Amino acid sequence: MKTLLDVHTHTVASGHGYSTIQEMAQAAADKGLKVLGITEHGPSIPGTCGLLYFKNMFVVPRRMYGIRLLMGCEVNILDTDGRLDLSEEYLDRLDIGIAGIHIVCWQGGSREENTQGVINAIRHPKIHIISHPGDGTALLDFEPLVLAAKESHTLLEVNNHSLAPQRRKTVALANNLEILRLCKKHGVPTILGSDAHISFQIADYERLRPLLAETEFPDELIMNYWPERFFDYLGIEP
């Protein structure tokens, strides 16, 4: 199946990305994508953009080089209560909300407590995707996450970037396989995330292909292939 969307990407505005919005959008168009998400890191990540960035996103055209552009944020889940580092005022301004755990701003607890914190984020009405839950930053029970995601129409991401050898995420392979198997078992859609930090990485899911093959994961449950289904499932305006 052909990949038609990639909604977890970062530009120079995140402080450790290397391409501009226009460079990312042009690369997405060149690769034949229909939808691109620009999701800069939330304010708790060192070096990322300030709050004014999210307030001013209305100036960015949502159609660019023939693709649908979604302007969003990869919000940080801060603790086992599922608190987010972007207030409702700014969450309301996003086209798409992704939430994830990052070690520099995460205060965790037991596996059970961590899992509940992520479930609380899953249930937040402004959060559409949970980024890289399998990367091992926090100990999590994945079946409760999959079931909560199914109930809330939130997507659990399988993240290509987490499997890069340089990231040294030693449990990411096994965890992502478990997430895929559970999503398949319960008939829950998932989304592949490039987590691109430069335009060349857009829609790069090559490290995930062997996992999809090993689990015999059905194409029908991979939202990257079905833009209309993606918008409908998440309740986002196409």
Short mmCIF file of N, CA and C in Angstrom, two decimals, residues 39-188:
data_model
loop_
_atom_site.label_atom_id
_atom_site.label_comp_id
_atom_site.label_asym_id
_atom_site.label_seq_id
_atom_site.Cartn_x
_atom_site.Cartn_y
_atom_site.Cartn_z
N THR A 39 4.32 19.12 13.76
CA THR A 39 3.98 19.00 15.18
C THR A 39 5.21 19.33 16.03
N GLU A 40 5.45 20.61 16.21
CA GLU A 40 6.63 21.02 16.99
C GLU A 40 6.49 20.57 18.44
N HIS A 41 7.62 20.43 19.10
CA HIS A 41 7.62 20.01 20.49
C HIS A 41 6.95 21.05 21.38
N GLY A 42 6.29 20.56 22.43
CA GLY A 42 5.69 21.43 23.43
C GLY A 42 6.74 22.18 24.23
N PRO A 43 6.31 23.17 25.01
CA PRO A 43 7.23 24.13 25.63
C PRO A 43 8.19 23.57 26.68
N SER A 44 7.98 22.34 27.15
CA SER A 44 8.88 21.79 28.16
C SER A 44 10.17 21.21 27.58
N ILE A 45 10.24 21.10 26.27
CA ILE A 45 11.46 20.58 25.63
C ILE A 45 12.44 21.73 25.44
N PRO A 46 13.68 21.60 25.91
CA PRO A 46 14.65 22.69 25.77
C PRO A 46 14.86 23.08 24.31
N GLY A 47 14.84 24.38 24.04
CA GLY A 47 15.15 24.90 22.71
C GLY A 47 13.99 24.96 21.75
N THR A 48 12.81 24.47 22.15
CA THR A 48 11.68 24.48 21.22
C THR A 48 11.08 25.88 21.12
N CYS A 49 10.08 26.00 20.25
CA CYS A 49 9.46 27.30 20.01
C CYS A 49 8.66 27.74 21.24
N GLY A 50 8.43 29.05 21.34
CA GLY A 50 7.65 29.60 22.43
C GLY A 50 6.16 29.52 22.16
N LEU A 51 5.37 29.90 23.14
CA LEU A 51 3.93 29.83 23.02
C LEU A 51 3.39 30.71 21.90
N LEU A 52 4.09 31.80 21.60
CA LEU A 52 3.63 32.68 20.53
C LEU A 52 3.58 31.95 19.20
N TYR A 53 4.45 30.97 19.01
CA TYR A 53 4.44 30.17 17.78
C TYR A 53 3.08 29.53 17.58
N PHE A 54 2.54 28.90 18.62
CA PHE A 54 1.27 28.21 18.50
C PHE A 54 0.11 29.19 18.38
N LYS A 55 0.26 30.37 18.94
CA LYS A 55 -0.79 31.39 18.84
C LYS A 55 -0.88 31.97 17.44
N ASN A 56 0.26 31.98 16.73
CA ASN A 56 0.33 32.65 15.43
C ASN A 56 0.20 31.69 14.25
N MET A 57 -0.09 30.40 14.49
CA MET A 57 -0.10 29.43 13.41
C MET A 57 -1.19 29.68 12.37
N PHE A 58 -2.14 30.56 12.69
CA PHE A 58 -3.20 30.84 11.72
C PHE A 58 -2.66 31.45 10.44
N VAL A 59 -1.44 32.00 10.49
CA VAL A 59 -0.88 32.64 9.29
C VAL A 59 -0.39 31.63 8.27
N VAL A 60 -0.24 30.37 8.67
CA VAL A 60 0.32 29.35 7.77
C VAL A 60 -0.79 28.78 6.89
N PRO A 61 -0.63 28.78 5.56
CA PRO A 61 -1.64 28.19 4.68
C PRO A 61 -1.80 26.69 4.97
N ARG A 62 -3.04 26.23 4.99
CA ARG A 62 -3.29 24.82 5.26
C ARG A 62 -3.33 23.98 3.98
N ARG A 63 -3.15 24.62 2.86
CA ARG A 63 -2.93 23.94 1.59
C ARG A 63 -1.62 24.48 1.03
N MET A 64 -0.69 23.58 0.77
CA MET A 64 0.64 24.01 0.32
C MET A 64 1.20 22.96 -0.62
N TYR A 65 1.59 23.35 -1.81
CA TYR A 65 2.18 22.44 -2.81
C TYR A 65 1.28 21.23 -3.08
N GLY A 66 -0.03 21.47 -2.97
CA GLY A 66 -0.99 20.42 -3.29
C GLY A 66 -1.29 19.46 -2.16
N ILE A 67 -0.76 19.70 -0.96
CA ILE A 67 -1.04 18.80 0.16
C ILE A 67 -1.86 19.53 1.22
N ARG A 68 -2.54 18.75 2.05
CA ARG A 68 -3.26 19.28 3.21
C ARG A 68 -2.26 19.34 4.35
N LEU A 69 -2.07 20.54 4.89
CA LEU A 69 -1.11 20.75 5.96
C LEU A 69 -1.85 20.89 7.29
N LEU A 70 -1.46 20.09 8.26
CA LEU A 70 -2.00 20.18 9.62
C LEU A 70 -0.94 20.77 10.53
N MET A 71 -1.29 21.86 11.18
CA MET A 71 -0.37 22.50 12.12
C MET A 71 -0.75 22.08 13.53
N GLY A 72 0.20 21.45 14.23
CA GLY A 72 -0.12 20.93 15.55
C GLY A 72 1.04 21.04 16.52
N CYS A 73 1.04 20.13 17.47
CA CYS A 73 2.08 20.12 18.50
C CYS A 73 2.24 18.70 19.03
N GLU A 74 3.48 18.32 19.32
CA GLU A 74 3.73 17.12 20.11
C GLU A 74 3.84 17.58 21.56
N VAL A 75 2.71 17.57 22.22
CA VAL A 75 2.60 18.02 23.60
C VAL A 75 3.26 17.00 24.52
N ASN A 76 3.82 17.47 25.62
CA ASN A 76 4.45 16.58 26.58
C ASN A 76 3.48 16.12 27.65
N ILE A 77 3.43 14.81 27.89
CA ILE A 77 2.75 14.27 29.07
C ILE A 77 3.74 14.40 30.22
N LEU A 78 3.35 15.11 31.25
CA LEU A 78 4.31 15.49 32.28
C LEU A 78 4.41 14.51 33.43
N ASP A 79 3.30 13.81 33.75
CA ASP A 79 3.33 13.00 34.97
C ASP A 79 2.25 11.93 34.92
N THR A 80 2.14 11.19 36.01
CA THR A 80 1.22 10.06 36.07
C THR A 80 -0.25 10.49 36.18
N ASP A 81 -0.50 11.78 36.33
CA ASP A 81 -1.87 12.30 36.23
C ASP A 81 -2.26 12.59 34.78
N GLY A 82 -1.27 12.52 33.88
CA GLY A 82 -1.53 12.83 32.48
C GLY A 82 -1.59 14.30 32.18
N ARG A 83 -0.99 15.14 33.05
CA ARG A 83 -0.98 16.58 32.77
C ARG A 83 -0.18 16.87 31.50
N LEU A 84 -0.64 17.85 30.75
CA LEU A 84 -0.01 18.25 29.49
C LEU A 84 0.67 19.60 29.66
N ASP A 85 1.68 19.87 28.83
CA ASP A 85 2.42 21.13 29.00
C ASP A 85 1.92 22.23 28.07
N LEU A 86 0.73 22.06 27.51
CA LEU A 86 0.11 23.11 26.71
C LEU A 86 -1.30 23.31 27.25
N SER A 87 -1.64 24.54 27.54
CA SER A 87 -2.93 24.82 28.14
C SER A 87 -4.06 24.69 27.11
N GLU A 88 -5.29 24.67 27.61
CA GLU A 88 -6.45 24.54 26.74
C GLU A 88 -6.50 25.67 25.71
N GLU A 89 -6.08 26.85 26.10
CA GLU A 89 -6.09 27.99 25.17
C GLU A 89 -5.29 27.67 23.90
N TYR A 90 -4.16 27.01 24.08
CA TYR A 90 -3.31 26.70 22.93
C TYR A 90 -3.70 25.39 22.27
N LEU A 91 -4.16 24.43 23.04
CA LEU A 91 -4.65 23.19 22.43
C LEU A 91 -5.79 23.47 21.47
N ASP A 92 -6.61 24.45 21.79
CA ASP A 92 -7.74 24.81 20.93
C ASP A 92 -7.29 25.33 19.56
N ARG A 93 -6.06 25.80 19.47
CA ARG A 93 -5.56 26.38 18.23
C ARG A 93 -4.93 25.35 17.29
N LEU A 94 -4.77 24.11 17.77
CA LEU A 94 -4.09 23.09 16.98
C LEU A 94 -5.04 22.42 16.00
N ASP A 95 -4.53 22.10 14.81
CA ASP A 95 -5.26 21.23 13.89
C ASP A 95 -5.19 19.78 14.34
N ILE A 96 -4.07 19.43 14.96
CA ILE A 96 -3.87 18.05 15.41
C ILE A 96 -3.04 18.08 16.69
N GLY A 97 -3.44 17.26 17.65
CA GLY A 97 -2.73 17.18 18.92
C GLY A 97 -2.11 15.80 19.12
N ILE A 98 -0.79 15.78 19.30
CA ILE A 98 -0.06 14.56 19.62
C ILE A 98 0.48 14.73 21.04
N ALA A 99 0.45 13.68 21.83
CA ALA A 99 1.00 13.75 23.19
C ALA A 99 1.96 12.58 23.39
N GLY A 100 3.08 12.88 24.03
CA GLY A 100 4.07 11.83 24.25
C GLY A 100 4.91 12.09 25.49
N ILE A 101 5.61 11.06 25.91
CA ILE A 101 6.50 11.14 27.06
C ILE A 101 7.92 11.37 26.58
N HIS A 102 8.58 12.37 27.17
CA HIS A 102 9.99 12.66 26.89
C HIS A 102 10.72 12.76 28.21
N ILE A 103 11.85 12.12 28.30
CA ILE A 103 12.53 11.93 29.57
C ILE A 103 12.89 13.25 30.24
N VAL A 104 13.15 14.31 29.46
CA VAL A 104 13.60 15.58 30.06
C VAL A 104 12.51 16.27 30.86
N CYS A 105 11.25 15.88 30.68
CA CYS A 105 10.17 16.56 31.39
C CYS A 105 9.12 15.59 31.93
N TRP A 106 9.51 14.36 32.20
CA TRP A 106 8.58 13.33 32.65
C TRP A 106 8.86 12.97 34.10
N GLN A 107 7.82 12.98 34.93
CA GLN A 107 7.92 12.53 36.31
C GLN A 107 7.05 11.29 36.44
N GLY A 108 7.69 10.13 36.40
CA GLY A 108 6.97 8.87 36.36
C GLY A 108 6.83 8.22 37.71
N GLY A 109 6.19 7.06 37.69
CA GLY A 109 5.98 6.28 38.90
C GLY A 109 6.06 4.81 38.57
N SER A 110 5.15 4.03 39.13
CA SER A 110 5.10 2.61 38.85
C SER A 110 4.54 2.38 37.45
N ARG A 111 4.65 1.15 36.97
CA ARG A 111 4.11 0.81 35.66
C ARG A 111 2.60 1.13 35.61
N GLU A 112 1.90 0.77 36.66
CA GLU A 112 0.46 1.02 36.71
C GLU A 112 0.16 2.52 36.69
N GLU A 113 0.92 3.29 37.46
CA GLU A 113 0.71 4.75 37.51
C GLU A 113 1.04 5.39 36.17
N ASN A 114 2.14 4.96 35.56
CA ASN A 114 2.50 5.49 34.25
C ASN A 114 1.41 5.21 33.22
N THR A 115 0.91 3.99 33.25
CA THR A 115 -0.14 3.59 32.30
C THR A 115 -1.38 4.46 32.47
N GLN A 116 -1.75 4.72 33.72
CA GLN A 116 -2.93 5.55 33.95
C GLN A 116 -2.71 6.98 33.46
N GLY A 117 -1.50 7.49 33.62
CA GLY A 117 -1.21 8.83 33.12
C GLY A 117 -1.39 8.93 31.62
N VAL A 118 -0.91 7.90 30.88
CA VAL A 118 -1.07 7.91 29.44
C VAL A 118 -2.54 7.72 29.06
N ILE A 119 -3.26 6.88 29.79
CA ILE A 119 -4.70 6.72 29.52
C ILE A 119 -5.42 8.05 29.70
N ASN A 120 -5.06 8.82 30.72
CA ASN A 120 -5.69 10.12 30.91
C ASN A 120 -5.42 11.04 29.72
N ALA A 121 -4.21 10.97 29.17
CA ALA A 121 -3.90 11.77 27.98
C ALA A 121 -4.68 11.27 26.77
N ILE A 122 -4.80 9.94 26.64
CA ILE A 122 -5.58 9.37 25.54
C ILE A 122 -7.01 9.90 25.57
N ARG A 123 -7.56 10.06 26.75
CA ARG A 123 -8.96 10.47 26.88
C ARG A 123 -9.16 11.97 26.74
N HIS A 124 -8.08 12.72 26.65
CA HIS A 124 -8.22 14.18 26.49
C HIS A 124 -8.80 14.47 25.11
N PRO A 125 -9.87 15.25 25.02
CA PRO A 125 -10.55 15.45 23.73
C PRO A 125 -9.71 16.17 22.68
N LYS A 126 -8.64 16.83 23.05
CA LYS A 126 -7.81 17.55 22.07
C LYS A 126 -6.59 16.73 21.64
N ILE A 127 -6.43 15.52 22.17
CA ILE A 127 -5.30 14.67 21.80
C ILE A 127 -5.78 13.59 20.84
N HIS A 128 -5.15 13.54 19.67
CA HIS A 128 -5.53 12.59 18.62
C HIS A 128 -4.60 11.38 18.55
N ILE A 129 -3.34 11.58 18.92
CA ILE A 129 -2.31 10.54 18.75
C ILE A 129 -1.41 10.53 19.97
N ILE A 130 -1.00 9.33 20.41
CA ILE A 130 0.03 9.19 21.43
C ILE A 130 1.33 8.81 20.72
N SER A 131 2.34 9.66 20.86
CA SER A 131 3.59 9.43 20.13
C SER A 131 4.48 8.44 20.88
N HIS A 132 5.12 7.59 20.11
CA HIS A 132 6.11 6.58 20.54
C HIS A 132 5.88 6.01 21.94
N PRO A 133 4.68 5.44 22.20
CA PRO A 133 4.47 4.84 23.52
C PRO A 133 5.37 3.65 23.79
N GLY A 134 5.91 3.05 22.74
CA GLY A 134 6.73 1.86 22.90
C GLY A 134 8.21 2.12 23.00
N ASP A 135 8.64 3.36 23.14
CA ASP A 135 10.09 3.61 23.08
C ASP A 135 10.82 3.28 24.38
N GLY A 136 10.08 2.97 25.45
CA GLY A 136 10.72 2.55 26.68
C GLY A 136 11.04 3.66 27.66
N THR A 137 10.69 4.90 27.35
CA THR A 137 10.96 5.99 28.28
C THR A 137 10.24 5.78 29.60
N ALA A 138 9.03 5.23 29.54
CA ALA A 138 8.27 4.89 30.74
C ALA A 138 7.81 3.44 30.65
N LEU A 139 7.82 2.74 31.76
CA LEU A 139 7.27 1.39 31.80
C LEU A 139 5.75 1.48 31.69
N LEU A 140 5.17 0.75 30.73
CA LEU A 140 3.74 0.84 30.45
C LEU A 140 3.17 -0.55 30.21
N ASP A 141 1.89 -0.70 30.56
CA ASP A 141 1.12 -1.88 30.15
C ASP A 141 0.37 -1.50 28.88
N PHE A 142 0.60 -2.23 27.81
CA PHE A 142 0.09 -1.79 26.52
C PHE A 142 -1.35 -2.18 26.25
N GLU A 143 -1.81 -3.29 26.78
CA GLU A 143 -3.19 -3.67 26.48
C GLU A 143 -4.20 -2.64 27.00
N PRO A 144 -4.07 -2.12 28.24
CA PRO A 144 -4.99 -1.07 28.66
C PRO A 144 -4.92 0.17 27.78
N LEU A 145 -3.73 0.48 27.26
CA LEU A 145 -3.60 1.64 26.36
C LEU A 145 -4.36 1.39 25.06
N VAL A 146 -4.22 0.20 24.51
CA VAL A 146 -4.90 -0.14 23.27
C VAL A 146 -6.42 -0.07 23.45
N LEU A 147 -6.90 -0.59 24.55
CA LEU A 147 -8.34 -0.58 24.79
C LEU A 147 -8.86 0.84 25.02
N ALA A 148 -8.09 1.66 25.73
CA ALA A 148 -8.48 3.06 25.92
C ALA A 148 -8.46 3.82 24.61
N ALA A 149 -7.46 3.53 23.77
CA ALA A 149 -7.38 4.18 22.46
C ALA A 149 -8.57 3.80 21.59
N LYS A 150 -8.97 2.54 21.67
CA LYS A 150 -10.13 2.09 20.90
C LYS A 150 -11.39 2.83 21.33
N GLU A 151 -11.55 2.97 22.63
CA GLU A 151 -12.74 3.64 23.17
C GLU A 151 -12.78 5.12 22.80
N SER A 152 -11.62 5.77 22.81
CA SER A 152 -11.55 7.22 22.61
C SER A 152 -11.29 7.65 21.18
N HIS A 153 -11.09 6.67 20.27
CA HIS A 153 -10.71 7.00 18.89
C HIS A 153 -9.43 7.84 18.87
N THR A 154 -8.47 7.40 19.67
CA THR A 154 -7.13 7.98 19.68
C THR A 154 -6.20 6.94 19.08
N LEU A 155 -5.17 7.40 18.36
CA LEU A 155 -4.26 6.48 17.70
C LEU A 155 -2.97 6.32 18.51
N LEU A 156 -2.52 5.09 18.68
CA LEU A 156 -1.20 4.82 19.24
C LEU A 156 -0.21 4.72 18.09
N GLU A 157 0.83 5.50 18.17
CA GLU A 157 1.82 5.57 17.09
C GLU A 157 2.87 4.47 17.23
N VAL A 158 3.24 3.90 16.10
CA VAL A 158 4.43 3.05 15.99
C VAL A 158 5.49 3.92 15.31
N ASN A 159 6.57 4.19 16.02
CA ASN A 159 7.48 5.27 15.67
C ASN A 159 8.77 4.76 15.04
N ASN A 160 9.01 5.16 13.80
CA ASN A 160 10.21 4.74 13.07
C ASN A 160 11.49 5.28 13.71
N HIS A 161 11.46 6.51 14.15
CA HIS A 161 12.64 7.18 14.70
C HIS A 161 13.16 6.47 15.95
N SER A 162 12.24 5.90 16.74
CA SER A 162 12.64 5.22 17.98
C SER A 162 13.53 4.01 17.72
N LEU A 163 13.43 3.45 16.52
CA LEU A 163 14.19 2.24 16.18
C LEU A 163 15.56 2.54 15.58
N ALA A 164 15.89 3.81 15.42
CA ALA A 164 17.22 4.16 14.91
C ALA A 164 18.28 3.69 15.92
N PRO A 165 19.32 3.00 15.47
CA PRO A 165 20.34 2.51 16.41
C PRO A 165 20.94 3.61 17.28
N GLN A 166 21.05 4.82 16.72
CA GLN A 166 21.65 5.92 17.46
C GLN A 166 20.83 6.33 18.68
N ARG A 167 19.52 5.99 18.67
CA ARG A 167 18.65 6.36 19.78
C ARG A 167 18.85 5.44 21.00
N ARG A 168 19.38 4.26 20.78
CA ARG A 168 19.66 3.30 21.85
C ARG A 168 18.41 2.99 22.68
N LYS A 169 17.29 2.87 21.99
CA LYS A 169 16.03 2.48 22.63
C LYS A 169 15.93 0.96 22.56
N THR A 170 16.54 0.29 23.52
CA THR A 170 16.76 -1.15 23.41
C THR A 170 15.47 -1.97 23.48
N VAL A 171 14.42 -1.43 24.06
CA VAL A 171 13.17 -2.19 24.18
C VAL A 171 12.15 -1.78 23.13
N ALA A 172 12.49 -0.82 22.29
CA ALA A 172 11.51 -0.28 21.34
C ALA A 172 11.02 -1.33 20.35
N LEU A 173 11.91 -2.19 19.89
CA LEU A 173 11.50 -3.21 18.92
C LEU A 173 10.46 -4.14 19.52
N ALA A 174 10.75 -4.71 20.67
CA ALA A 174 9.81 -5.64 21.31
C ALA A 174 8.51 -4.95 21.69
N ASN A 175 8.60 -3.73 22.19
CA ASN A 175 7.40 -3.01 22.60
C ASN A 175 6.50 -2.69 21.43
N ASN A 176 7.09 -2.27 20.32
CA ASN A 176 6.28 -1.94 19.16
C ASN A 176 5.65 -3.18 18.54
N LEU A 177 6.35 -4.28 18.58
CA LEU A 177 5.74 -5.54 18.14
C LEU A 177 4.53 -5.88 19.01
N GLU A 178 4.66 -5.67 20.31
CA GLU A 178 3.54 -5.96 21.21
C GLU A 178 2.36 -5.05 20.92
N ILE A 179 2.63 -3.78 20.68
CA ILE A 179 1.55 -2.83 20.37
C ILE A 179 0.83 -3.25 19.09
N LEU A 180 1.59 -3.63 18.08
CA LEU A 180 0.98 -4.06 16.82
C LEU A 180 0.13 -5.32 17.02
N ARG A 181 0.65 -6.27 17.77
CA ARG A 181 -0.11 -7.50 18.00
C ARG A 181 -1.41 -7.22 18.76
N LEU A 182 -1.36 -6.31 19.73
CA LEU A 182 -2.55 -5.99 20.49
C LEU A 182 -3.55 -5.19 19.66
N CYS A 183 -3.06 -4.28 18.84
CA CYS A 183 -3.97 -3.54 17.96
C CYS A 183 -4.65 -4.49 16.97
N LYS A 184 -3.90 -5.43 16.45
CA LYS A 184 -4.48 -6.43 15.55
C LYS A 184 -5.51 -7.28 16.28
N LYS A 185 -5.18 -7.72 17.48
CA LYS A 185 -6.09 -8.56 18.27
C LYS A 185 -7.42 -7.87 18.53
N HIS A 186 -7.37 -6.59 18.84
CA HIS A 186 -8.57 -5.86 19.23
C HIS A 186 -9.17 -5.04 18.07
N GLY A 187 -8.58 -5.15 16.89
CA GLY A 187 -9.11 -4.42 15.74
C GLY A 187 -9.00 -2.91 15.87
N VAL A 188 -7.89 -2.45 16.42
CA VAL A 188 -7.68 -1.02 16.70
C VAL A 188 -6.73 -0.43 15.65
#
